[in-house]
Amino acid sequence: MGTETVQNAATGKSLVVGPVVLLGPPGAGKGTQAQRITDYFGIPQISTGDILRDHIRRGTELGLAAKAQMERGELVGDQIVCGMVADRLKQPDCTLGFILDGFPRTVKQAQWLDRHLVQLRYFETEKGCLKQPIVIQLTVEYNDLLRRLTGRRTCPTCGRIYNAYTSQKPLVDNVCDVDGSALVTRKDDCEEVIKERLKNYEDQTLPLAGYYSLRKRLIEIDGSGADVDAITSAVREAIERGDCL
Ligand code: AMP
């Protein structure tokens, strides 16, 4: 399928955003930034963590297979996760671009994604080359991550992410600003599991920075500041600059 350019509702510009990958440790703000970028560019956010949690809620076979690993803070098998992403990418809303949040998380998943994007052929330019993913790595220090993860609260209805300890607080404690639902703490956001997730990140996901850096696709953005809007602007500009690839 060749690409057509569309008028972006937010910017009035014509663009095919293409694939965007948000990398970074748990708690770096991938979910928050992905939600904001989704709104701005009008492309879907694909969060493998959210899809897995939805499977667990619905009690599907896939959810049952993933539940124990997720609760221990371990990574779910590549085969399950890549299959899930392949299914999601078949949806028509992905043809002009999408933001992957939490995927890939291993070099094997990144290699799979590269092969899969070639097969999909959504992002071929007029010259017949493939628009490569824009890969943004959000960097945040370890102690900041711990604080953010223990304070993270999520709306079970709309998925909006808040934080009890940062400027991302809800207007009323523990209540979603948008729909009034009581906010929840994720099961894997307890200290013991958080440490396991951060260790898995260092062992299995951090090598991805090298994978993408070698291919000249990595853009690092400091995600540590309290000014979430400034981080969003930096992410947005990086994506817009990548638009001419
Ligand atoms: P997240 O919401 O991105 O923090 O993911 C929560 C949990 O889902 C992780 O700790 C893993 O157990 C699982 N998970 C999410 N994405 C992946 C992935 N790409 N590969 C393997 N496991 C994943």
PDB file of C-alpha atoms and ligand atoms in Angstrom:
ATOM      1  CA  MET A   1       0.000   0.000   0.000  1.00  0.00           C
ATOM      2  CA  GLY A   2       1.499   3.393  -0.904  1.00  0.00           C
ATOM      3  CA  THR A   3       1.148   6.345   1.420  1.00  0.00           C
ATOM      4  CA  GLU A   4      -1.063   9.344   0.873  1.00  0.00           C
ATOM      5  CA  THR A   5      -0.456  12.531   2.766  1.00  0.00           C
ATOM      6  CA  VAL A   6      -3.246  13.899   4.922  1.00  0.00           C
ATOM      7  CA  GLN A   7      -4.024  17.225   6.490  1.00  0.00           C
ATOM      8  CA  ASN A   8      -3.205  17.002  10.182  1.00  0.00           C
ATOM      9  CA  ALA A   9      -6.090  18.487  12.199  1.00  0.00           C
ATOM     10  CA  ALA A  10      -3.843  20.010  14.873  1.00  0.00           C
ATOM     11  CA  THR A  11      -1.102  21.534  12.743  1.00  0.00           C
ATOM     12  CA  GLY A  12      -2.842  22.033   9.422  1.00  0.00           C
ATOM     13  CA  LYS A  13       0.240  20.458   7.841  1.00  0.00           C
ATOM     14  CA  SER A  14       0.205  17.577   5.398  1.00  0.00           C
ATOM     15  CA  LEU A  15       2.169  14.683   6.754  1.00  0.00           C
ATOM     16  CA  VAL A  16       2.497  10.975   7.091  1.00  0.00           C
ATOM     17  CA  VAL A  17       3.948  10.596  10.550  1.00  0.00           C
ATOM     18  CA  GLY A  18       4.999   6.972  10.056  1.00  0.00           C
ATOM     19  CA  PRO A  19       6.086   4.704  12.892  1.00  0.00           C
ATOM     20  CA  VAL A  20       7.215   6.329  16.143  1.00  0.00           C
ATOM     21  CA  VAL A  21       8.860   4.268  18.884  1.00  0.00           C
ATOM     22  CA  LEU A  22       8.992   5.636  22.424  1.00  0.00           C
ATOM     23  CA  LEU A  23      11.794   4.036  24.420  1.00  0.00           C
ATOM     24  CA  GLY A  24      12.681   4.544  28.053  1.00  0.00           C
ATOM     25  CA  PRO A  25      12.525   2.826  31.424  1.00  0.00           C
ATOM     26  CA  PRO A  26       9.242   2.220  33.248  1.00  0.00           C
ATOM     27  CA  GLY A  27       8.187   5.551  34.723  1.00  0.00           C
ATOM     28  CA  ALA A  28      10.018   7.685  32.132  1.00  0.00           C
ATOM     29  CA  GLY A  29       6.713   9.138  30.929  1.00  0.00           C
ATOM     30  CA  LYS A  30       6.242   7.113  27.719  1.00  0.00           C
ATOM     31  CA  GLY A  31       2.514   6.628  28.333  1.00  0.00           C
ATOM     32  CA  THR A  32       1.898  10.283  29.201  1.00  0.00           C
ATOM     33  CA  GLN A  33       3.855  11.563  26.202  1.00  0.00           C
ATOM     34  CA  ALA A  34       2.282   9.005  23.863  1.00  0.00           C
ATOM     35  CA  GLN A  35      -1.215  10.134  24.913  1.00  0.00           C
ATOM     36  CA  ARG A  36      -0.327  13.771  24.193  1.00  0.00           C
ATOM     37  CA  ILE A  37       1.346  13.027  20.860  1.00  0.00           C
ATOM     38  CA  THR A  38      -1.605  10.905  19.816  1.00  0.00           C
ATOM     39  CA  ASP A  39      -3.908  13.866  20.399  1.00  0.00           C
ATOM     40  CA  TYR A  40      -1.614  16.225  18.488  1.00  0.00           C
ATOM     41  CA  PHE A  41      -0.849  14.171  15.373  1.00  0.00           C
ATOM     42  CA  GLY A  42      -4.083  12.186  15.257  1.00  0.00           C
ATOM     43  CA  ILE A  43      -2.325   8.811  15.117  1.00  0.00           C
ATOM     44  CA  PRO A  44      -3.016   5.901  17.503  1.00  0.00           C
ATOM     45  CA  GLN A  45      -1.008   5.014  20.592  1.00  0.00           C
ATOM     46  CA  ILE A  46      -0.197   1.324  20.772  1.00  0.00           C
ATOM     47  CA  SER A  47       0.785   0.378  24.301  1.00  0.00           C
ATOM     48  CA  THR A  48       1.614  -3.308  24.645  1.00  0.00           C
ATOM     49  CA  GLY A  49       1.242  -2.995  28.446  1.00  0.00           C
ATOM     50  CA  ASP A  50      -2.310  -1.603  28.038  1.00  0.00           C
ATOM     51  CA  ILE A  51      -3.246  -4.318  25.526  1.00  0.00           C
ATOM     52  CA  LEU A  52      -1.926  -7.025  27.877  1.00  0.00           C
ATOM     53  CA  ARG A  53      -3.765  -5.544  30.875  1.00  0.00           C
ATOM     54  CA  ASP A  54      -6.956  -5.479  28.791  1.00  0.00           C
ATOM     55  CA  HIS A  55      -6.502  -9.185  27.960  1.00  0.00           C
ATOM     56  CA  ILE A  56      -6.054  -9.941  31.676  1.00  0.00           C
ATOM     57  CA  ARG A  57      -9.220  -7.957  32.552  1.00  0.00           C
ATOM     58  CA  ARG A  58     -11.192  -9.870  29.920  1.00  0.00           C
ATOM     59  CA  GLY A  59      -9.739 -13.211  31.055  1.00  0.00           C
ATOM     60  CA  THR A  60      -8.617 -14.230  27.555  1.00  0.00           C
ATOM     61  CA  GLU A  61      -6.210 -17.106  26.920  1.00  0.00           C
ATOM     62  CA  LEU A  62      -3.478 -14.593  26.086  1.00  0.00           C
ATOM     63  CA  GLY A  63      -4.191 -12.708  29.322  1.00  0.00           C
ATOM     64  CA  LEU A  64      -3.926 -15.913  31.340  1.00  0.00           C
ATOM     65  CA  ALA A  65      -0.599 -16.742  29.659  1.00  0.00           C
ATOM     66  CA  ALA A  66       0.840 -13.277  30.438  1.00  0.00           C
ATOM     67  CA  LYS A  67      -0.585 -12.567  33.923  1.00  0.00           C
ATOM     68  CA  ALA A  68       1.986 -14.252  36.170  1.00  0.00           C
ATOM     69  CA  GLN A  69       4.970 -12.787  34.291  1.00  0.00           C
ATOM     70  CA  MET A  70       3.500  -9.299  34.393  1.00  0.00           C
ATOM     71  CA  GLU A  71       2.779  -9.503  38.109  1.00  0.00           C
ATOM     72  CA  ARG A  72       6.399 -10.510  38.743  1.00  0.00           C
ATOM     73  CA  GLY A  73       7.657  -7.622  36.590  1.00  0.00           C
ATOM     74  CA  GLU A  74       9.141  -9.970  33.963  1.00  0.00           C
ATOM     75  CA  LEU A  75       8.825  -9.546  30.229  1.00  0.00           C
ATOM     76  CA  VAL A  76       6.135 -11.504  28.402  1.00  0.00           C
ATOM     77  CA  GLY A  77       7.414 -13.762  25.578  1.00  0.00           C
ATOM     78  CA  ASP A  78       8.337 -12.138  22.259  1.00  0.00           C
ATOM     79  CA  GLN A  79       6.019 -14.429  20.330  1.00  0.00           C
ATOM     80  CA  ILE A  80       2.923 -13.373  22.298  1.00  0.00           C
ATOM     81  CA  VAL A  81       3.781  -9.686  22.182  1.00  0.00           C
ATOM     82  CA  CYS A  82       4.820  -9.548  18.505  1.00  0.00           C
ATOM     83  CA  GLY A  83       1.610 -11.411  17.548  1.00  0.00           C
ATOM     84  CA  MET A  84      -0.434  -8.858  19.462  1.00  0.00           C
ATOM     85  CA  VAL A  85       1.327  -5.926  17.776  1.00  0.00           C
ATOM     86  CA  ALA A  86       0.886  -7.520  14.326  1.00  0.00           C
ATOM     87  CA  ASP A  87      -2.878  -7.770  14.971  1.00  0.00           C
ATOM     88  CA  ARG A  88      -3.124  -4.163  16.075  1.00  0.00           C
ATOM     89  CA  LEU A  89      -1.111  -2.855  13.110  1.00  0.00           C
ATOM     90  CA  LYS A  90      -3.620  -4.455  10.724  1.00  0.00           C
ATOM     91  CA  GLN A  91      -6.221  -1.858  11.788  1.00  0.00           C
ATOM     92  CA  PRO A  92      -6.807   0.905   9.207  1.00  0.00           C
ATOM     93  CA  ASP A  93      -6.059   3.689  11.720  1.00  0.00           C
ATOM     94  CA  CYS A  94      -2.364   2.691  11.606  1.00  0.00           C
ATOM     95  CA  THR A  95      -1.712   3.361   7.940  1.00  0.00           C
ATOM     96  CA  LEU A  96      -0.516   6.975   8.375  1.00  0.00           C
ATOM     97  CA  GLY A  97       1.465   6.398  11.530  1.00  0.00           C
ATOM     98  CA  PHE A  98       1.333   5.086  15.091  1.00  0.00           C
ATOM     99  CA  ILE A  99       3.185   5.478  18.348  1.00  0.00           C
ATOM    100  CA  LEU A 100       4.549   2.349  19.937  1.00  0.00           C
ATOM    101  CA  ASP A 101       4.745   2.731  23.702  1.00  0.00           C
ATOM    102  CA  GLY A 102       6.484  -0.144  25.504  1.00  0.00           C
ATOM    103  CA  PHE A 103       7.364  -1.990  22.293  1.00  0.00           C
ATOM    104  CA  PRO A 104       9.938  -3.090  21.220  1.00  0.00           C
ATOM    105  CA  ARG A 105      11.519  -4.060  24.524  1.00  0.00           C
ATOM    106  CA  THR A 106      14.153  -6.519  23.311  1.00  0.00           C
ATOM    107  CA  VAL A 107      16.510  -6.502  20.340  1.00  0.00           C
ATOM    108  CA  LYS A 108      14.597  -9.486  18.951  1.00  0.00           C
ATOM    109  CA  GLN A 109      11.368  -7.474  19.038  1.00  0.00           C
ATOM    110  CA  ALA A 110      13.123  -4.558  17.274  1.00  0.00           C
ATOM    111  CA  GLN A 111      14.391  -6.896  14.545  1.00  0.00           C
ATOM    112  CA  TRP A 112      10.892  -8.326  14.192  1.00  0.00           C
ATOM    113  CA  LEU A 113       9.439  -4.805  13.903  1.00  0.00           C
ATOM    114  CA  ASP A 114      11.902  -3.847  11.157  1.00  0.00           C
ATOM    115  CA  ARG A 115      10.935  -6.942   9.149  1.00  0.00           C
ATOM    116  CA  HIS A 116       7.236  -6.415   9.798  1.00  0.00           C
ATOM    117  CA  LEU A 117       7.272  -2.765   8.664  1.00  0.00           C
ATOM    118  CA  VAL A 118       8.769  -3.853   5.346  1.00  0.00           C
ATOM    119  CA  GLN A 119       5.993  -6.416   4.917  1.00  0.00           C
ATOM    120  CA  LEU A 120       3.259  -3.916   5.843  1.00  0.00           C
ATOM    121  CA  ARG A 121       4.393  -1.405   3.205  1.00  0.00           C
ATOM    122  CA  TYR A 122       2.344   1.378   4.816  1.00  0.00           C
ATOM    123  CA  PHE A 123       5.143   3.897   4.730  1.00  0.00           C
ATOM    124  CA  GLU A 124       6.737   3.633   1.324  1.00  0.00           C
ATOM    125  CA  THR A 125       7.753   7.015  -0.047  1.00  0.00           C
ATOM    126  CA  GLU A 126       7.203   7.968  -3.674  1.00  0.00           C
ATOM    127  CA  LYS A 127      10.797   6.891  -4.328  1.00  0.00           C
ATOM    128  CA  GLY A 128       9.922   3.432  -3.060  1.00  0.00           C
ATOM    129  CA  CYS A 129      11.973   3.542   0.143  1.00  0.00           C
ATOM    130  CA  LEU A 130      10.516   2.835   3.532  1.00  0.00           C
ATOM    131  CA  LYS A 131      10.011   5.621   6.038  1.00  0.00           C
ATOM    132  CA  GLN A 132      12.063   4.423   9.012  1.00  0.00           C
ATOM    133  CA  PRO A 133      10.757   4.570  12.584  1.00  0.00           C
ATOM    134  CA  ILE A 134      11.502   7.692  14.578  1.00  0.00           C
ATOM    135  CA  VAL A 135      12.887   6.350  17.849  1.00  0.00           C
ATOM    136  CA  ILE A 136      12.744   8.609  20.883  1.00  0.00           C
ATOM    137  CA  GLN A 137      14.453   7.587  24.091  1.00  0.00           C
ATOM    138  CA  LEU A 138      13.247   9.381  27.237  1.00  0.00           C
ATOM    139  CA  THR A 139      15.984   9.469  29.873  1.00  0.00           C
ATOM    140  CA  VAL A 140      15.238   9.798  33.612  1.00  0.00           C
ATOM    141  CA  GLU A 141      17.396   9.043  36.675  1.00  0.00           C
ATOM    142  CA  TYR A 142      16.819   5.903  38.756  1.00  0.00           C
ATOM    143  CA  ASN A 143      15.602   7.624  41.950  1.00  0.00           C
ATOM    144  CA  ASP A 144      13.202   9.815  39.984  1.00  0.00           C
ATOM    145  CA  LEU A 145      11.807   6.700  38.313  1.00  0.00           C
ATOM    146  CA  LEU A 146      11.163   5.044  41.672  1.00  0.00           C
ATOM    147  CA  ARG A 147       9.319   8.129  42.923  1.00  0.00           C
ATOM    148  CA  ARG A 148       7.254   8.452  39.758  1.00  0.00           C
ATOM    149  CA  LEU A 149       6.288   4.781  39.689  1.00  0.00           C
ATOM    150  CA  THR A 150       5.213   4.619  43.330  1.00  0.00           C
ATOM    151  CA  GLY A 151       3.095   7.777  42.796  1.00  0.00           C
ATOM    152  CA  ARG A 152       1.530   6.696  39.503  1.00  0.00           C
ATOM    153  CA  ARG A 153      -2.278   6.464  39.412  1.00  0.00           C
ATOM    154  CA  THR A 154      -4.339   5.515  36.367  1.00  0.00           C
ATOM    155  CA  CYS A 155      -7.971   6.081  35.444  1.00  0.00           C
ATOM    156  CA  PRO A 156      -9.551   2.649  34.846  1.00  0.00           C
ATOM    157  CA  THR A 157     -12.168   4.232  32.547  1.00  0.00           C
ATOM    158  CA  CYS A 158     -10.225   6.502  30.154  1.00  0.00           C
ATOM    159  CA  GLY A 159      -6.644   5.345  30.819  1.00  0.00           C
ATOM    160  CA  ARG A 160      -5.363   8.834  31.689  1.00  0.00           C
ATOM    161  CA  ILE A 161      -2.201   8.760  33.812  1.00  0.00           C
ATOM    162  CA  TYR A 162      -1.699  10.908  36.931  1.00  0.00           C
ATOM    163  CA  ASN A 163       0.945  11.129  39.619  1.00  0.00           C
ATOM    164  CA  ALA A 164       0.347  11.752  43.305  1.00  0.00           C
ATOM    165  CA  TYR A 165       3.858  13.239  43.787  1.00  0.00           C
ATOM    166  CA  THR A 166       4.409  15.427  40.707  1.00  0.00           C
ATOM    167  CA  SER A 167       2.734  18.253  38.783  1.00  0.00           C
ATOM    168  CA  GLN A 168       0.574  15.559  37.139  1.00  0.00           C
ATOM    169  CA  LYS A 169      -1.683  15.385  40.227  1.00  0.00           C
ATOM    170  CA  PRO A 170      -5.440  15.136  39.629  1.00  0.00           C
ATOM    171  CA  LEU A 171      -7.482  18.214  40.663  1.00  0.00           C
ATOM    172  CA  VAL A 172      -9.163  16.141  43.395  1.00  0.00           C
ATOM    173  CA  ASP A 173      -7.084  13.443  45.111  1.00  0.00           C
ATOM    174  CA  ASN A 174      -7.556  10.029  43.498  1.00  0.00           C
ATOM    175  CA  VAL A 175     -10.321  11.169  41.120  1.00  0.00           C
ATOM    176  CA  CYS A 176     -10.005  11.403  37.315  1.00  0.00           C
ATOM    177  CA  ASP A 177     -10.338  15.025  36.084  1.00  0.00           C
ATOM    178  CA  VAL A 178     -12.025  13.850  32.883  1.00  0.00           C
ATOM    179  CA  ASP A 179     -14.670  11.338  33.957  1.00  0.00           C
ATOM    180  CA  GLY A 180     -14.696  11.335  37.775  1.00  0.00           C
ATOM    181  CA  SER A 181     -13.649   7.652  38.119  1.00  0.00           C
ATOM    182  CA  ALA A 182     -11.698   6.609  41.214  1.00  0.00           C
ATOM    183  CA  LEU A 183      -8.023   6.283  40.206  1.00  0.00           C
ATOM    184  CA  VAL A 184      -6.201   2.984  40.690  1.00  0.00           C
ATOM    185  CA  THR A 185      -2.598   1.942  41.339  1.00  0.00           C
ATOM    186  CA  ARG A 186      -1.245  -0.696  38.971  1.00  0.00           C
ATOM    187  CA  LYS A 187      -0.460  -4.016  40.649  1.00  0.00           C
ATOM    188  CA  ASP A 188       3.099  -3.945  39.304  1.00  0.00           C
ATOM    189  CA  ASP A 189       3.729  -0.427  40.684  1.00  0.00           C
ATOM    190  CA  CYS A 190       4.750  -1.753  44.121  1.00  0.00           C
ATOM    191  CA  GLU A 191       8.380  -1.284  45.166  1.00  0.00           C
ATOM    192  CA  GLU A 192       9.488  -4.916  44.912  1.00  0.00           C
ATOM    193  CA  VAL A 193       8.082  -5.389  41.383  1.00  0.00           C
ATOM    194  CA  ILE A 194       9.281  -1.940  40.290  1.00  0.00           C
ATOM    195  CA  LYS A 195      12.874  -2.940  41.109  1.00  0.00           C
ATOM    196  CA  GLU A 196      12.506  -6.120  39.054  1.00  0.00           C
ATOM    197  CA  ARG A 197      11.076  -4.144  36.115  1.00  0.00           C
ATOM    198  CA  LEU A 198      13.916  -1.629  36.240  1.00  0.00           C
ATOM    199  CA  LYS A 199      16.470  -4.457  36.348  1.00  0.00           C
ATOM    200  CA  ASN A 200      14.831  -6.141  33.343  1.00  0.00           C
ATOM    201  CA  TYR A 201      14.901  -2.806  31.561  1.00  0.00           C
ATOM    202  CA  GLU A 202      18.668  -2.470  32.086  1.00  0.00           C
ATOM    203  CA  ASP A 203      19.365  -6.061  31.018  1.00  0.00           C
ATOM    204  CA  GLN A 204      16.984  -6.469  28.088  1.00  0.00           C
ATOM    205  CA  THR A 205      15.721  -3.102  26.868  1.00  0.00           C
ATOM    206  CA  LEU A 206      18.670  -0.751  27.271  1.00  0.00           C
ATOM    207  CA  PRO A 207      20.635  -2.592  24.514  1.00  0.00           C
ATOM    208  CA  LEU A 208      17.944  -1.328  22.119  1.00  0.00           C
ATOM    209  CA  ALA A 209      19.428   2.162  22.338  1.00  0.00           C
ATOM    210  CA  GLY A 210      22.593   0.714  20.759  1.00  0.00           C
ATOM    211  CA  TYR A 211      20.555  -1.105  18.113  1.00  0.00           C
ATOM    212  CA  TYR A 212      18.806   2.090  16.995  1.00  0.00           C
ATOM    213  CA  SER A 213      21.817   4.339  17.502  1.00  0.00           C
ATOM    214  CA  LEU A 214      23.873   2.191  15.093  1.00  0.00           C
ATOM    215  CA  ARG A 215      21.118   2.690  12.537  1.00  0.00           C
ATOM    216  CA  LYS A 216      21.150   6.468  13.194  1.00  0.00           C
ATOM    217  CA  ARG A 217      17.548   6.488  14.309  1.00  0.00           C
ATOM    218  CA  LEU A 218      17.874   7.295  18.022  1.00  0.00           C
ATOM    219  CA  ILE A 219      16.862  10.677  19.409  1.00  0.00           C
ATOM    220  CA  GLU A 220      17.482  11.147  23.146  1.00  0.00           C
ATOM    221  CA  ILE A 221      15.263  13.521  25.111  1.00  0.00           C
ATOM    222  CA  ASP A 222      15.713  14.403  28.776  1.00  0.00           C
ATOM    223  CA  GLY A 223      12.466  13.297  30.410  1.00  0.00           C
ATOM    224  CA  SER A 224      13.458  14.142  33.971  1.00  0.00           C
ATOM    225  CA  GLY A 225      12.092  17.666  34.408  1.00  0.00           C
ATOM    226  CA  ALA A 226       8.797  18.481  36.108  1.00  0.00           C
ATOM    227  CA  ASP A 227       7.652  20.493  33.077  1.00  0.00           C
ATOM    228  CA  VAL A 228       5.695  17.870  31.153  1.00  0.00           C
ATOM    229  CA  ASP A 229       4.659  20.404  28.477  1.00  0.00           C
ATOM    230  CA  ALA A 230       8.308  21.166  27.676  1.00  0.00           C
ATOM    231  CA  ILE A 231       9.050  17.456  27.250  1.00  0.00           C
ATOM    232  CA  THR A 232       6.005  17.101  24.981  1.00  0.00           C
ATOM    233  CA  SER A 233       7.238  20.010  22.830  1.00  0.00           C
ATOM    234  CA  ALA A 234      10.657  18.378  22.491  1.00  0.00           C
ATOM    235  CA  VAL A 235       9.072  15.037  21.505  1.00  0.00           C
ATOM    236  CA  ARG A 236       6.746  16.748  19.040  1.00  0.00           C
ATOM    237  CA  GLU A 237       9.581  18.676  17.395  1.00  0.00           C
ATOM    238  CA  ALA A 238      11.666  15.510  17.092  1.00  0.00           C
ATOM    239  CA  ILE A 239       8.784  13.804  15.298  1.00  0.00           C
ATOM    240  CA  GLU A 240       8.230  16.786  13.019  1.00  0.00           C
ATOM    241  CA  ARG A 241      11.910  16.909  12.108  1.00  0.00           C
ATOM    242  CA  GLY A 242      11.795  13.193  11.365  1.00  0.00           C
ATOM    243  CA  ASP A 243       8.899  13.870   9.030  1.00  0.00           C
ATOM    244  CA  CYS A 244      11.258  14.619   6.116  1.00  0.00           C
ATOM    245  CA  LEU A 245      13.039  11.227   6.248  1.00  0.00           C
TER     246      LEU A 245
HETATM  247  P1  AMP B   1       4.156  -1.310  30.698  1.00  0.00           P
HETATM  248  O1  AMP B   1       2.723  -0.927  30.842  1.00  0.00           O
HETATM  249  O2  AMP B   1       4.744  -0.895  29.394  1.00  0.00           O
HETATM  250  O3  AMP B   1       4.994  -0.858  31.875  1.00  0.00           O
HETATM  251  O4  AMP B   1       4.196  -2.909  30.708  1.00  0.00           O
HETATM  252  C1  AMP B   1       3.744  -3.642  31.828  1.00  0.00           C
HETATM  253  C2  AMP B   1       4.209  -5.066  31.713  1.00  0.00           C
HETATM  254  O5  AMP B   1       3.685  -5.680  30.522  1.00  0.00           O
HETATM  255  C3  AMP B   1       5.720  -5.259  31.612  1.00  0.00           C
HETATM  256  O6  AMP B   1       6.365  -5.264  32.868  1.00  0.00           O
HETATM  257  C4  AMP B   1       5.795  -6.629  30.924  1.00  0.00           C
HETATM  258  O7  AMP B   1       5.511  -7.670  31.835  1.00  0.00           O
HETATM  259  C5  AMP B   1       4.613  -6.563  29.937  1.00  0.00           C
HETATM  260  N1  AMP B   1       5.035  -6.005  28.629  1.00  0.00           N
HETATM  261  C6  AMP B   1       4.610  -4.844  28.061  1.00  0.00           C
HETATM  262  N2  AMP B   1       5.179  -4.646  26.869  1.00  0.00           N
HETATM  263  C7  AMP B   1       5.994  -5.709  26.656  1.00  0.00           C
HETATM  264  C8  AMP B   1       6.878  -6.073  25.596  1.00  0.00           C
HETATM  265  N3  AMP B   1       7.057  -5.293  24.518  1.00  0.00           N
HETATM  266  N4  AMP B   1       7.550  -7.253  25.722  1.00  0.00           N
HETATM  267  C9  AMP B   1       7.391  -8.048  26.792  1.00  0.00           C
HETATM  268  N5  AMP B   1       6.589  -7.744  27.838  1.00  0.00           N
HETATM  269  C10 AMP B   1       5.893  -6.587  27.778  1.00  0.00           C
END
